Short mmCIF file of C-alpha atoms in Angstrom, two decimals:
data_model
loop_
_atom_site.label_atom_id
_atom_site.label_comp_id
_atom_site.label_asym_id
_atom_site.label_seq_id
_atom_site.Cartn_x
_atom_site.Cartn_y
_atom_site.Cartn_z
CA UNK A 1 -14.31 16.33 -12.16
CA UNK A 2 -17.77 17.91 -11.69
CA UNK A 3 -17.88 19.12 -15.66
CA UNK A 4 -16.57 15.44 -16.42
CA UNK A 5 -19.53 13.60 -14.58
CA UNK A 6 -22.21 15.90 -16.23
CA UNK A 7 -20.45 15.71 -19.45
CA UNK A 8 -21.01 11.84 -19.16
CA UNK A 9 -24.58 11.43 -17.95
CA UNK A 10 -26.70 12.63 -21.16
CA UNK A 11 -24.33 9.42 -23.32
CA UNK A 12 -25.85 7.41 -20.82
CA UNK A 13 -29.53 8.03 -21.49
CA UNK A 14 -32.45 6.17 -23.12
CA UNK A 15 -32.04 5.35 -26.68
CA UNK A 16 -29.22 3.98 -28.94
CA UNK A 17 -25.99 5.71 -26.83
CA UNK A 18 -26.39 2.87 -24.58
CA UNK A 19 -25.67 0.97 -27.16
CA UNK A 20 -22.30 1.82 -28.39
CA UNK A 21 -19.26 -0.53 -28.16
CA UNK A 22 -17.67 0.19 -25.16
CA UNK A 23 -14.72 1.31 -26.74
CA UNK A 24 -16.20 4.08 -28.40
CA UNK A 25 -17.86 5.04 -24.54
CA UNK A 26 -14.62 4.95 -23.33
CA UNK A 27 -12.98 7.36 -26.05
CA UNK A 28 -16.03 9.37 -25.77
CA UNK A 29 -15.37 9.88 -21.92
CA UNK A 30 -12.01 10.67 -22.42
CA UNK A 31 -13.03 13.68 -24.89
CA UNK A 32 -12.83 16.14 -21.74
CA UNK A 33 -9.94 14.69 -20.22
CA UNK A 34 -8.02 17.94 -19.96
CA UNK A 35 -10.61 19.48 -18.42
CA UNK A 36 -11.18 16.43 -15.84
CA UNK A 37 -7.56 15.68 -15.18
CA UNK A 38 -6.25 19.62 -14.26
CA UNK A 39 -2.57 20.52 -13.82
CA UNK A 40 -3.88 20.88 -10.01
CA UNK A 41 -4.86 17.61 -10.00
CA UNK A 42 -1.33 16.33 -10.64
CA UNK A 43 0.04 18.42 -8.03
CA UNK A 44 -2.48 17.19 -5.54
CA UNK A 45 -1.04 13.53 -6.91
CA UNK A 46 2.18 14.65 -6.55
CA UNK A 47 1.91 15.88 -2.87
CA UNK A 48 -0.11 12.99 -1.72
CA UNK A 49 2.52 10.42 -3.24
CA UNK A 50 5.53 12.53 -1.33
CA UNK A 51 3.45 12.18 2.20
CA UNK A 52 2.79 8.73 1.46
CA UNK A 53 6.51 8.20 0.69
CA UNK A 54 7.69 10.33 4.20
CA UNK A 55 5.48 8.27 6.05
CA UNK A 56 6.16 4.94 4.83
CA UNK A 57 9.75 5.80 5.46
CA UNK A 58 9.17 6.82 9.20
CA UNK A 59 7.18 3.34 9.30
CA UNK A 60 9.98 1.55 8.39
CA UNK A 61 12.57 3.00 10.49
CA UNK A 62 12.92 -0.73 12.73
CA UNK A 63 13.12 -2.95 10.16
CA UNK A 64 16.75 -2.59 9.17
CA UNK A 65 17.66 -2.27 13.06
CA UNK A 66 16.05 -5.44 13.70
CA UNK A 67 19.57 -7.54 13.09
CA UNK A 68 21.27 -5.07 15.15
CA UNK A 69 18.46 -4.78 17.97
CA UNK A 70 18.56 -8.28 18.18
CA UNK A 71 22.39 -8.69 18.91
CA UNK A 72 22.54 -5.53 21.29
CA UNK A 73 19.39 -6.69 23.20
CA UNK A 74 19.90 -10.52 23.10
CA UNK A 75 16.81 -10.94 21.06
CA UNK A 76 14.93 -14.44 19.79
CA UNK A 77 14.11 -14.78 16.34
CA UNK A 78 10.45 -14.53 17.16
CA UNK A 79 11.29 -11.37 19.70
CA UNK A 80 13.16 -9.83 16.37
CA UNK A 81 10.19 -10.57 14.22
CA UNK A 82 7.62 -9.23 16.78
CA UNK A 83 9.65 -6.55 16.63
CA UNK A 84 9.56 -5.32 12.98
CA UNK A 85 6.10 -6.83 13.00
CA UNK A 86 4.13 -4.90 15.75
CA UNK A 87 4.43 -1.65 13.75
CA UNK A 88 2.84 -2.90 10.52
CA UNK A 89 -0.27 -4.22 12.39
CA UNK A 90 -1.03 -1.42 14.00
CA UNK A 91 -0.13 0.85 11.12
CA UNK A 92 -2.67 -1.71 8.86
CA UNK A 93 -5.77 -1.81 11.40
CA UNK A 94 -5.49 1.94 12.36
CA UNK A 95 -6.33 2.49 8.05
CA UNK A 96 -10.02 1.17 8.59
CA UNK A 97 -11.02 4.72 11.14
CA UNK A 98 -8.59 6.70 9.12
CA UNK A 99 -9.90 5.75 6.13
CA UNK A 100 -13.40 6.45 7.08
CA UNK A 101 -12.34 9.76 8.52
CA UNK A 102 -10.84 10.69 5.72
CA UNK A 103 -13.76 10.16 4.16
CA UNK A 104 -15.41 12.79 6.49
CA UNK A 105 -12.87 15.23 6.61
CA UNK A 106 -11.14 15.07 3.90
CA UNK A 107 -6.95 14.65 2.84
CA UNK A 108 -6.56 18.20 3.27
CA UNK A 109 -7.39 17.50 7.15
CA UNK A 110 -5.58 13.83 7.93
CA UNK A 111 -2.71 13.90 5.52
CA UNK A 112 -1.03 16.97 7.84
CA UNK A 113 -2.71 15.32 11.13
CA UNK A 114 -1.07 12.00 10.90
CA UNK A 115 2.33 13.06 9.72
CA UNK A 116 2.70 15.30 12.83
CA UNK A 117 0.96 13.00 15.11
CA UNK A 118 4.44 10.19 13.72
CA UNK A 119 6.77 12.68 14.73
CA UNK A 120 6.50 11.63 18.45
CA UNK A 121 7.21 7.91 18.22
CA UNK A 122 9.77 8.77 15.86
CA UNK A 123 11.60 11.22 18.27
CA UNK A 124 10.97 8.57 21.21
CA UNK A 125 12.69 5.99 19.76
CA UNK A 126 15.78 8.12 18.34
CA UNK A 127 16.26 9.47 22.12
CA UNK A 128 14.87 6.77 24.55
CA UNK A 129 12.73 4.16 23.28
CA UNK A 130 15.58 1.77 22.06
CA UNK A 131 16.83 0.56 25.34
CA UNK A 132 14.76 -2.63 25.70
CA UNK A 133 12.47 -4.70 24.14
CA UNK A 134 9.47 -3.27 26.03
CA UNK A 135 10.53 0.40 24.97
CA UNK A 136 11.07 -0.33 21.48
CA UNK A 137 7.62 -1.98 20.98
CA UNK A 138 6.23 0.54 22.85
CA UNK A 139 7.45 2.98 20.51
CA UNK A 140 6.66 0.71 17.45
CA UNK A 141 3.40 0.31 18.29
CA UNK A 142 2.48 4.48 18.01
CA UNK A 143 5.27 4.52 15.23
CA UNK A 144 2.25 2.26 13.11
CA UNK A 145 0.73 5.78 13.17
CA UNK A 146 2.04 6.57 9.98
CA UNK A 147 1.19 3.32 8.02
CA UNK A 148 -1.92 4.69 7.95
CA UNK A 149 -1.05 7.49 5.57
CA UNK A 150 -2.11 5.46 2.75
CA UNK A 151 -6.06 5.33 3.31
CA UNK A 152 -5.59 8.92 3.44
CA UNK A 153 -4.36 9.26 0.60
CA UNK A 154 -6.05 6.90 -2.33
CA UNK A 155 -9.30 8.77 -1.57
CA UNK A 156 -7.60 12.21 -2.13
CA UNK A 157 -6.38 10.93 -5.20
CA UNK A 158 -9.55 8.69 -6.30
CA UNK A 159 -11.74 12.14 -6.26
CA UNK A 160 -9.47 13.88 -8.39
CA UNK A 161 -9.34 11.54 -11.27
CA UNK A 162 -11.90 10.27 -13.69
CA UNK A 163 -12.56 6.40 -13.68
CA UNK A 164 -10.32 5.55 -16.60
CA UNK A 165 -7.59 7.43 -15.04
CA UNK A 166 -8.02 6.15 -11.62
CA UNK A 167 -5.67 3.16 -11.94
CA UNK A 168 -2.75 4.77 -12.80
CA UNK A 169 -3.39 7.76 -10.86
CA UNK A 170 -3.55 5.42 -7.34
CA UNK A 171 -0.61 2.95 -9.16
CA UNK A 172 1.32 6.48 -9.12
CA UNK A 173 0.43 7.14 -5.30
CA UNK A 174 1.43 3.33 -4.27
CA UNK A 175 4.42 4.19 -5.50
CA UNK A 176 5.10 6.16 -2.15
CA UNK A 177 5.93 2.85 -0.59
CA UNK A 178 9.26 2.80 -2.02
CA UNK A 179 9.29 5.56 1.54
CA UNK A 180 10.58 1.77 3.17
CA UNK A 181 13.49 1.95 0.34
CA UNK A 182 14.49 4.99 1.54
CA UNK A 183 14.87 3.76 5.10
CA UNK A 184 16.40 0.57 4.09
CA UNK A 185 19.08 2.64 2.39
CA UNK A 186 19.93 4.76 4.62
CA UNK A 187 18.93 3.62 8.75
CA UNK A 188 21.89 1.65 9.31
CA UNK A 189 24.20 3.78 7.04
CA UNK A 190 23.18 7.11 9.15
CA UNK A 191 23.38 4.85 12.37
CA UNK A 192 26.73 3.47 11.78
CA UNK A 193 27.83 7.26 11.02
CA UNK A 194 26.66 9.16 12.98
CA UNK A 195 24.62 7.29 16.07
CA UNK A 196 21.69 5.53 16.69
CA UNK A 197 18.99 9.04 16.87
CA UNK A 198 20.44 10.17 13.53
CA UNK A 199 18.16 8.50 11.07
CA UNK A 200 14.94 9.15 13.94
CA UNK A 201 16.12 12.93 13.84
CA UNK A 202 16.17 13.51 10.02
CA UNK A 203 13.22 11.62 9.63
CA UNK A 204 10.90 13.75 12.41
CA UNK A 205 12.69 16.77 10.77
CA UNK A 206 11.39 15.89 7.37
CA UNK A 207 8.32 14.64 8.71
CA UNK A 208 7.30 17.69 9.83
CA UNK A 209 8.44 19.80 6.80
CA UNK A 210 5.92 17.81 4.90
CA UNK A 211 2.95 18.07 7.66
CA UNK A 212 3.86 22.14 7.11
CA UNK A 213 3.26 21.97 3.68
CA UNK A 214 0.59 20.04 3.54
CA UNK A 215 -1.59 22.06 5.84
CA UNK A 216 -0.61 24.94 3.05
CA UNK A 217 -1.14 23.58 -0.21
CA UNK A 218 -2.99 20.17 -0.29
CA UNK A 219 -7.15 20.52 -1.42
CA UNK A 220 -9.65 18.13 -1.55
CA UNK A 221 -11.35 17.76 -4.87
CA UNK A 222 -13.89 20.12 -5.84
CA UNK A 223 -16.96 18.26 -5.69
CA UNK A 224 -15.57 15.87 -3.09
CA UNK A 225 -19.09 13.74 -1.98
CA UNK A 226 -18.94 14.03 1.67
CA UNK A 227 -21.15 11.69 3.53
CA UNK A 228 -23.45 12.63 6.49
CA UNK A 229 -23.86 9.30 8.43
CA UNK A 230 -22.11 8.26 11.92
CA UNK A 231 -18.77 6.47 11.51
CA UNK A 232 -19.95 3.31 12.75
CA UNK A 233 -22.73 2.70 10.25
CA UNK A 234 -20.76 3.98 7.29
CA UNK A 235 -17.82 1.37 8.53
CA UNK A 236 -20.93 -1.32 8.63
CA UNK A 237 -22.15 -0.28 5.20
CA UNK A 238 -18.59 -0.47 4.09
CA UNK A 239 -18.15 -4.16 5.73
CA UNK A 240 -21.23 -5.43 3.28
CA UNK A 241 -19.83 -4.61 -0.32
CA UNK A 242 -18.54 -7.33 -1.85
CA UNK A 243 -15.78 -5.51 -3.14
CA UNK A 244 -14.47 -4.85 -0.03
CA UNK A 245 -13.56 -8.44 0.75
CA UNK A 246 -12.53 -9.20 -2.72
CA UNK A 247 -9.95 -6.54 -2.58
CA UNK A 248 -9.24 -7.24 0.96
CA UNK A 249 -8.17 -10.96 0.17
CA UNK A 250 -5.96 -10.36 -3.03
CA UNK A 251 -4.66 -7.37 -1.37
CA UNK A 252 -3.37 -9.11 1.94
CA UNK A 253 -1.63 -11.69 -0.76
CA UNK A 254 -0.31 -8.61 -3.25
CA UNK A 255 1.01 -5.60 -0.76
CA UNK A 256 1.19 -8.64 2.54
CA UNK A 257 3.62 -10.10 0.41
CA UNK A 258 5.84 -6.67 -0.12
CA UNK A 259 5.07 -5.62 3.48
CA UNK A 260 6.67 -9.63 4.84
CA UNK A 261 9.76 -9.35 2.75
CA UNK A 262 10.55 -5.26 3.02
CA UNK A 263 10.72 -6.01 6.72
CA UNK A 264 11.88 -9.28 6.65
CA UNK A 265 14.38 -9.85 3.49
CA UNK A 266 17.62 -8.31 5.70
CA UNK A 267 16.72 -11.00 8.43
CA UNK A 268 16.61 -13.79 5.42
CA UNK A 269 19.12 -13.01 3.67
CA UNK A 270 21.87 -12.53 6.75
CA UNK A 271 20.69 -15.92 8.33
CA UNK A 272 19.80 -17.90 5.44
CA UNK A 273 22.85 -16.81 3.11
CA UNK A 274 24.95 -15.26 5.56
CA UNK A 275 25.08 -12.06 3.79
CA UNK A 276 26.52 -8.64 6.11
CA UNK A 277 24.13 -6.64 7.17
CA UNK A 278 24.59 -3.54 4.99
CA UNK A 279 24.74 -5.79 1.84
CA UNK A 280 21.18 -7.57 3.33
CA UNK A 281 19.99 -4.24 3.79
CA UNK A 282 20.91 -3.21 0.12
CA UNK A 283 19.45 -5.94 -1.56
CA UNK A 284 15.75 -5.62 0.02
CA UNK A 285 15.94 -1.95 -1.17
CA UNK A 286 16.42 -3.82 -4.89
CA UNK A 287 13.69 -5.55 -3.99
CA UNK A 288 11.29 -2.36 -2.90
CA UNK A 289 12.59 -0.46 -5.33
CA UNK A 290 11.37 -2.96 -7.96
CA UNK A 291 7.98 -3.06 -6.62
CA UNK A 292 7.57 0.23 -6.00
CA UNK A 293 8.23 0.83 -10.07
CA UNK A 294 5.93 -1.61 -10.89
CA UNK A 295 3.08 -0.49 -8.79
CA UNK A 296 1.99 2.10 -11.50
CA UNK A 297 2.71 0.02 -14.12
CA UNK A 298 0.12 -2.61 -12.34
CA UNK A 299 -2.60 0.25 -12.01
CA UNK A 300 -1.97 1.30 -16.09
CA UNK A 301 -2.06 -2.01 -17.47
CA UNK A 302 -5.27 -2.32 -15.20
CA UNK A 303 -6.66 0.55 -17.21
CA UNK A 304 -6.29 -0.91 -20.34
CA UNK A 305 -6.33 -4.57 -20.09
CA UNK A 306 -8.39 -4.82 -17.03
CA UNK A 307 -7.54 -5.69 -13.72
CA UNK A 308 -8.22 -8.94 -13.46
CA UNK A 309 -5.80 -10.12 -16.16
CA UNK A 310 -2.94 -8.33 -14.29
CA UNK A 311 -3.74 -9.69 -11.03
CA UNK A 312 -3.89 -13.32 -12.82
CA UNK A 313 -0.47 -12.61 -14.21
CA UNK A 314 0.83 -10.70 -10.95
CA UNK A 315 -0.18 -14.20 -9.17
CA UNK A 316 1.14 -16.50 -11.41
CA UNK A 317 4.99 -15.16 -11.15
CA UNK A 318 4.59 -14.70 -7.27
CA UNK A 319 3.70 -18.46 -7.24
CA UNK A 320 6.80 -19.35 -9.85
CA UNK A 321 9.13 -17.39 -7.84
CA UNK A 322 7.96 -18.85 -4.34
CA UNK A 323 8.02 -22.77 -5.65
CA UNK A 324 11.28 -22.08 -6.69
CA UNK A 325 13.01 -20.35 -3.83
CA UNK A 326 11.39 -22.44 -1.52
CA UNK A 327 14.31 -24.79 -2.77
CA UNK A 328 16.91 -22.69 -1.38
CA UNK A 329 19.18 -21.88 -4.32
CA UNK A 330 22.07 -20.21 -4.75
CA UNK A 331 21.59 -16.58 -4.35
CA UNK A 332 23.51 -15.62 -7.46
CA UNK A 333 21.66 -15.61 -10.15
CA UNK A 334 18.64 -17.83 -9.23
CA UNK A 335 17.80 -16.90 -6.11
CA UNK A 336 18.12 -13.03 -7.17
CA UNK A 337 16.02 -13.78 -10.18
CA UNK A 338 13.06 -15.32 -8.13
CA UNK A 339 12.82 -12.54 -5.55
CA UNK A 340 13.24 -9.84 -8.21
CA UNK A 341 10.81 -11.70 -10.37
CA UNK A 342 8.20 -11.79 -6.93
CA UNK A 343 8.68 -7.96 -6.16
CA UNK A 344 7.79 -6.46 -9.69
CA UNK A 345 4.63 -9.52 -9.01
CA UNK A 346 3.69 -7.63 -6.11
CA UNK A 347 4.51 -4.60 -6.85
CA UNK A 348 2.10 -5.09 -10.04
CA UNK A 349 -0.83 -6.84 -8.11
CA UNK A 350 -0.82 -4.59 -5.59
CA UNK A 351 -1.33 -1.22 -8.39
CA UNK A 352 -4.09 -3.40 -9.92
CA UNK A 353 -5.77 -4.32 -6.57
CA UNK A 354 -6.75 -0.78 -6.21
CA UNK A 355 -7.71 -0.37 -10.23
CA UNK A 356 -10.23 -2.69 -8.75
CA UNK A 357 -11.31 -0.58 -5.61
CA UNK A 358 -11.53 2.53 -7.77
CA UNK A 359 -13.47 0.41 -10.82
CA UNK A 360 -16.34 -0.81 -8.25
CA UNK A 361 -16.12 0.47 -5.40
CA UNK A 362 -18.68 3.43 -4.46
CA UNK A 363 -17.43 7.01 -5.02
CA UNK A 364 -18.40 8.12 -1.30
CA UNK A 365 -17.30 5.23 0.56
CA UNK A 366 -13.75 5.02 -1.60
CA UNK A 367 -11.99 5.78 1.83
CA UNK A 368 -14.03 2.99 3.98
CA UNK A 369 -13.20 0.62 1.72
CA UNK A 370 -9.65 1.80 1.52
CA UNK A 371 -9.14 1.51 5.22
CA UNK A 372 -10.31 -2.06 5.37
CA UNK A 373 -8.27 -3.54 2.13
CA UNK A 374 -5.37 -1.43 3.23
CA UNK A 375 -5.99 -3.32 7.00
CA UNK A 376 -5.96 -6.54 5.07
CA UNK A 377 -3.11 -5.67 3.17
CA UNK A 378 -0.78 -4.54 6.18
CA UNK A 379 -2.24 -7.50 8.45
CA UNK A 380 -1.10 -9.83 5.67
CA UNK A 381 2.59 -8.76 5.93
CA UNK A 382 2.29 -9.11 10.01
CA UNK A 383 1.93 -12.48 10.04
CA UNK A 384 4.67 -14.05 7.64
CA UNK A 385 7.39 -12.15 9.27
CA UNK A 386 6.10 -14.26 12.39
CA UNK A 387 5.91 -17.34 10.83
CA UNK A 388 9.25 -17.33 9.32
CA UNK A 389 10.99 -16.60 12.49
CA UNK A 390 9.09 -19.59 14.09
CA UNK A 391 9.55 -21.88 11.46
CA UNK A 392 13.56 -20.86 10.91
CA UNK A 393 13.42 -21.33 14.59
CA UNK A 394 12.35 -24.82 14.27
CA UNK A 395 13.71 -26.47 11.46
CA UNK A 396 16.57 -23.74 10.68
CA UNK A 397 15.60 -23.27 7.05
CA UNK A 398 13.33 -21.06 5.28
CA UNK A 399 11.83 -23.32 2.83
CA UNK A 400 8.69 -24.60 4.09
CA UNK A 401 7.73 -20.24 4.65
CA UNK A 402 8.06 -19.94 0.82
CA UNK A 403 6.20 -23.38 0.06
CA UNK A 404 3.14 -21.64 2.19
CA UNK A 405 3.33 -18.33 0.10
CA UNK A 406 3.16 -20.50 -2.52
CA UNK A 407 0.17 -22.52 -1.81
CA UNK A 408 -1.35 -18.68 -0.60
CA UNK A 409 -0.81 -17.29 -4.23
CA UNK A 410 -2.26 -20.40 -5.96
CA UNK A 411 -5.26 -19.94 -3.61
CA UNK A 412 -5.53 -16.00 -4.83
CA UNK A 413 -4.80 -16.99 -8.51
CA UNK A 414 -7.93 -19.52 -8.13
CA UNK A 415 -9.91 -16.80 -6.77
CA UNK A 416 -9.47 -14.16 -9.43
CA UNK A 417 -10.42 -16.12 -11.84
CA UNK A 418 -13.76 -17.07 -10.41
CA UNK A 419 -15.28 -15.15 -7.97
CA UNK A 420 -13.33 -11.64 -8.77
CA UNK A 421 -13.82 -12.54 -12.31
CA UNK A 422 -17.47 -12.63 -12.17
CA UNK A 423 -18.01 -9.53 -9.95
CA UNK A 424 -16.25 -7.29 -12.40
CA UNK A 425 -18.15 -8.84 -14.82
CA UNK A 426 -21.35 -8.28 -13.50
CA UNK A 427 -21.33 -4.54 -12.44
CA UNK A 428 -18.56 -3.55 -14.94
CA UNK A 429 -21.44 -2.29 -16.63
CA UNK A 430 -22.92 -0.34 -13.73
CA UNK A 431 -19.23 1.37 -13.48
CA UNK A 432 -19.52 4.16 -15.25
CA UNK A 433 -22.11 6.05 -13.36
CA UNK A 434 -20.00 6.23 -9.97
CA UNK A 435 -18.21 9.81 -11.13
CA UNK A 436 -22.04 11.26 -11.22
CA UNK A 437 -22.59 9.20 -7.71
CA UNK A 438 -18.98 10.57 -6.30
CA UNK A 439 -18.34 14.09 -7.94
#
């Protein structure tokens, strides 16, 4: 990374480089490529994507119990969806320190840290924590611990990659979300064979085999700008780049949207179409599974079409599929097509959110800004879990829910083409110089 930024400067200086198409700038900067993208930057990709993954999976662990927590402990809809919910919030505000530490002290540091600080909710709630309400959010809320794995790891993977690798570098690394997949497909199966601590178990176990290797063979980037200032006024510097609340709203629309329905789709689909709770539970891991393969794809189209073009496209099939489920069709084929067709949206949007972070956001406060947009993101999935529940509690249909996330992606569509479409315009330009800033 170091060789790549010096490499870069001297095409910037005085004279007539500065005036080449920006093609040709952007073939010309990926001349050193193999020398800027090293096989040990891959497996630093590769490690941060698996922690992300374990993590995300631990996170997950209530969601597919909710249904069954709700029957066993004569829950309320809203009880249910505080339930699944309380995790997700704390897991999203807990990114904005963790970001900034990471920052600080690097991946190398928090990405073991925070996987063996999850291990103790998770064991709680295997072996105690599940016999009331009170326990189990008491559990849930330190089991948010590891939803903040993912500030961690963007900046680990952001200083290891030049710019116009960046977006599918961090696509690849969201792709450790699918970790809710894994828990969707296999909580209840584990729990149905084998008792309610078995998935809690193999998840600490694994948990901690990754925290174990981590502390052995993850590095920071060499190079890796480390800044000097106190938290608190590196958070406050963070809180007045305009990039940080541009990402922050499209994210809480993009990743809010896969965080509501990975945690709430079983719920849906066993009340709304009555389906069992295995088959529910199957279906949203379709659903992740989806998004989780198009995250990349979002970040690499970002890289070469821009990331404002995917994000308008992202939006515009979240707000098809939500203005047509909203009418409640038949699962089979419409209703399948509409939340398939919304996952690879979000999955997508969410890939290209980030493209944006990494295109102009500044190299030393990637993490800061990280921490906050991730916040936004996970706080955007806490509160239409909530609503849902409510409204289903009210009306006893899910229709108006999907009318609002309709009327939300409209609103997000509007603003990418304006506002978010003129900041990237305006310090595109300026972009270039951040690997000499960062690295």
């Amino acid at each position: 990374m170091l060789q790549s930024s010096r490499n870069q400067e001297p095409e910037r200086g005085p004279g007539p480089e500065q005036e080449r198409p920006s093609g040709q700038a952007q073939a010309q900067a990926q001349e050193p490529a193999p020398v800027a993208v090293p096989g040990r930057a891959w497996l630093m990709l590769a490690l941060a994507t698996v922690g992300f993954a374990v993590n995300f999976w631990a996170w997950a662990l209530l969601s597919p119990l909710g249904p069954r927590f709700k029957d066993s402990l004569d829950l309320s809809s809203f009880q249910q969806s505080l339930l699944v919910a309380v995790p997700v919030v704390v897991g999203s505000l807990g990114r904005i320190p963790v970001g900034a530490l990471t920052d600080r002290f690097g991946g190398r540091v928090m990405f073991p840290l925070v996987s063996a600080t999850t291990i103790v909710p998770v064991l709680y709630l295997g072996l105690a924590g599940h016999s009331s309400l009170t326990a189990l959010l008491a559990g849930g809320f330190f089991l948010g611990i590891g939803g903040t794995a993912f500030a961690v790891g963007v900046p680990l993977v952001s200083a290891w990659f030049p710019p116009e690798r960046r977006g599918l570098a961090i696509g690849i690394f969201g792709a450790g979300m699918g970790g809710t997949a894994v828990s969707a497909l296999t909580t209840v199966k584990l729990v149905d064979a084998h008792g309610l601590a078995a998935p809690f178990l193999i998840t600490a176990a694994v948990l901690a085999v990754y925290a174990v290797t981590a502390a052995l063979l993850l590095r920071d980037a060499p190079g890796r700008a480390v800044p000097t200032e106190p938290l608190a006024r590196r958070l406050a510097a963070t809180v007045r780049l305009g990039i940080t609340w541009q990402a922050s709203a499209l994210y809480a629309v993009a990743f809010g949207g896969y965080v509501a329905f990975s945690v709430y789709l079983p719920t849906y689909l066993k009340t709304g179409y009555g389906l069992p709770q295995a088959d529910a539970a199957n279906r949203m891991a379709g659903f992740v599974l989806l998004a989780v393969a198009m995250r990349p794809v979002g970040g690499w189209l970002s890289d070469r079409l821009g990331p404002v073009r995917v994000l308008t496209g992202s939006l515009s099939v979240l707000l098809a599929g939500a203005v047509v489920q909203s009418l409640t069709p038949s699962l089979a084929p419409v209703g399948t097509i509409a939340f398939l067709a919304m996952g690879a949206a979000l999955g997508a949007g969410s890939g290209a959110v980030f493209a944006l972070v990494a295109l102009l956001a500044p190299g030393g406060q990637v993490g800061s800004v990280t921490g906050i947009v991730g916040a936004a993101g996970g706080l955007g999935g806490f509160l239409p879990p909530l609503v849902m529940g409510v409204l289903y509690g009210k009306y006893g249909d899910y229709g108006a829910g999907l009318a609002l996330l309709g009327l939300v992606a409209a609103a997000a569509l509007a603003f990418t083409g304006t506002g978010v479409r003129h900041a990237v315009s305006r310090r595109a330009p300026a972009a270039p110089a951040a690997p000499a800033r960062t690295h």
